[in-house]
Amino acid sequence: MTPEQIAHLPYRPCVGIMLINDDGLIFAAQRLDSAVPAWQMPQGGIDEGEAPGVAALRELNEEISVTPDLVVPLAETRDWLAYDLPHDIVPRIWKGRYRGQKQRWFLMRFTGRDDQIDIQTQHPEFSQWRWIAAQDMLAEIVPFKRDIYASVIDEFSEWLA
């Protein structure tokens, strides 16, 4: 695909979840499909007709087995945030239909125990997980998502360690 073709593609509607513990640390997980360190927060697409908040709770359950009774919603980003994928990745992800993602982010406090988080789901996306500080999250995310993560961290900073 040419850069001009990619520029005309839409963004995929998506949610992101910043899950924090009582210490204000952020849940981060290493992607299974990456040969290099690629830690991220849970995120995923919004199904047709699905409200973003509902999608966020569904994604938490699908990706890390955290059910709605184990979280307390705290905040939501004021605006949708978008990022573009690197051009060489566009044709390989989502069948080349999207240039990147536009995301609505949700901040949620995890009220369960660490042993209630399970990344060995029906369709695993992560190889390992940990709680990390905001500055470490920024250092660990893939570069093309760094600006989005910085915006989310800035918006939710009052709740973070």
XYZ file of C-alpha atoms in Angstrom:
161
model
C 0.000 0.000 0.000
C 1.204 3.491 -0.770
C 1.302 6.226 1.874
C -1.478 7.988 -0.059
C -3.706 4.887 0.093
C -3.041 4.490 3.806
C -3.851 8.162 4.475
C -7.361 7.596 3.094
C -8.115 4.653 5.392
C -10.302 5.188 8.482
C -9.279 4.653 12.091
C -10.489 1.534 13.899
C -12.769 2.422 16.868
C -11.153 1.051 19.996
C -11.000 1.302 23.773
C -8.002 1.271 26.067
C -7.988 0.509 29.760
C -5.525 1.893 32.263
C -5.952 -0.547 35.126
C -4.294 0.602 38.325
C -3.788 -1.041 41.697
C -4.121 0.541 45.141
C -0.533 1.829 44.880
C -1.305 3.757 41.677
C 0.791 1.399 39.547
C -0.355 0.489 36.031
C -1.076 -2.989 34.682
C 1.263 -3.706 31.748
C 1.559 -6.871 29.680
C 4.075 -8.093 27.106
C 2.497 -8.883 23.735
C 2.839 -12.484 22.535
C 3.119 -11.465 18.873
C 6.181 -9.258 19.300
C 9.795 -10.392 19.052
C 10.916 -7.196 20.808
C 9.763 -5.835 24.164
C 6.254 -4.470 23.566
C 4.485 -3.869 26.843
C 1.032 -2.338 26.704
C -2.194 -1.767 28.587
C -5.324 -3.754 27.670
C -7.115 -2.471 24.594
C -9.393 -3.698 21.852
C -11.959 -2.939 19.217
C -15.497 -1.757 19.813
C -18.105 -4.103 18.355
C -20.867 -2.722 16.127
C -23.470 -0.992 18.338
C -21.421 -1.486 21.522
C -20.910 1.396 23.947
C -17.238 2.182 24.677
C -17.606 1.553 28.425
C -19.143 -1.845 27.769
C -16.338 -2.644 25.312
C -13.736 -1.721 27.947
C -15.205 -4.164 30.474
C -15.477 -6.882 27.823
C -11.852 -6.393 26.775
C -10.617 -6.655 30.369
C -12.372 -9.993 30.693
C -11.229 -11.279 27.281
C -7.590 -10.251 27.647
C -6.793 -10.692 31.338
C -9.825 -12.476 32.858
C -10.777 -9.466 35.006
C -14.547 -9.277 35.478
C -16.561 -6.081 36.127
C -16.939 -6.902 39.843
C -13.139 -6.600 40.231
C -12.860 -2.997 39.003
C -14.069 0.446 39.965
C -14.381 2.908 37.052
C -12.619 6.181 37.911
C -12.355 8.302 34.762
C -12.563 8.439 30.981
C -10.535 10.523 28.536
C -12.253 13.728 27.448
C -11.651 13.027 23.783
C -10.931 10.213 21.380
C -7.183 9.784 20.829
C -5.802 8.475 17.531
C -2.555 6.958 16.386
C -1.284 5.779 13.006
C 0.356 2.411 12.524
C 3.754 2.301 10.824
C 3.093 1.978 7.072
C 4.746 -1.439 6.795
C 2.317 -2.870 9.381
C -0.941 -1.520 7.895
C -1.402 -4.224 5.217
C -0.835 -7.026 7.781
C -3.196 -5.907 10.556
C -7.002 -5.889 10.314
C -6.738 -6.950 6.653
C -5.391 -3.515 5.702
C -8.730 -1.787 6.401
C -7.463 0.771 8.970
C -4.617 3.274 9.159
C -4.522 3.039 12.946
C -6.869 3.317 15.890
C -8.964 6.008 17.522
C -9.315 5.164 21.178
C -11.421 6.116 24.146
C -9.463 5.391 27.331
C -10.888 4.338 30.688
C -9.172 4.459 34.059
C -10.200 1.654 36.406
C -8.985 0.601 39.829
C -8.403 -3.124 40.266
C -9.982 -4.261 43.538
C -9.160 -7.951 43.277
C -6.077 -9.984 44.076
C -3.182 -10.379 41.650
C -3.930 -14.117 41.367
C -7.326 -13.194 39.867
C -5.564 -11.773 36.810
C -5.083 -14.535 34.244
C -3.484 -13.860 30.849
C -3.873 -17.517 29.777
C -7.235 -16.808 28.175
C -9.090 -18.539 25.337
C -7.178 -16.370 22.842
C -4.004 -15.278 24.700
C -2.436 -11.966 23.716
C 0.217 -11.649 26.415
C 3.176 -13.700 27.670
C 3.656 -11.965 31.028
C 2.397 -9.030 33.067
C 3.417 -6.730 35.915
C 2.477 -3.527 37.760
C 4.671 -0.585 36.700
C 4.996 3.148 37.274
C 3.809 5.600 34.617
C 7.322 6.591 33.482
C 8.191 2.906 33.002
C 5.007 2.398 30.971
C 6.123 5.161 28.597
C 9.567 3.614 28.265
C 8.170 0.133 27.518
C 5.480 0.963 24.924
C 6.219 0.655 21.201
C 7.241 4.057 19.796
C 4.181 4.559 17.561
C 1.871 4.422 20.611
C 4.050 6.565 22.910
C 2.251 9.887 22.280
C -1.150 8.325 23.041
C 0.185 6.751 26.224
C 1.722 10.081 27.296
C -1.659 11.793 26.788
C -3.494 9.100 28.772
C -0.953 9.222 31.599
C -1.175 13.009 31.702
C -4.979 12.962 31.805
C -5.104 10.335 34.568
C -2.023 11.562 36.490
C -3.843 12.455 39.722
C -4.564 8.757 40.332
C -1.070 7.458 39.526
C 1.914 6.728 41.752
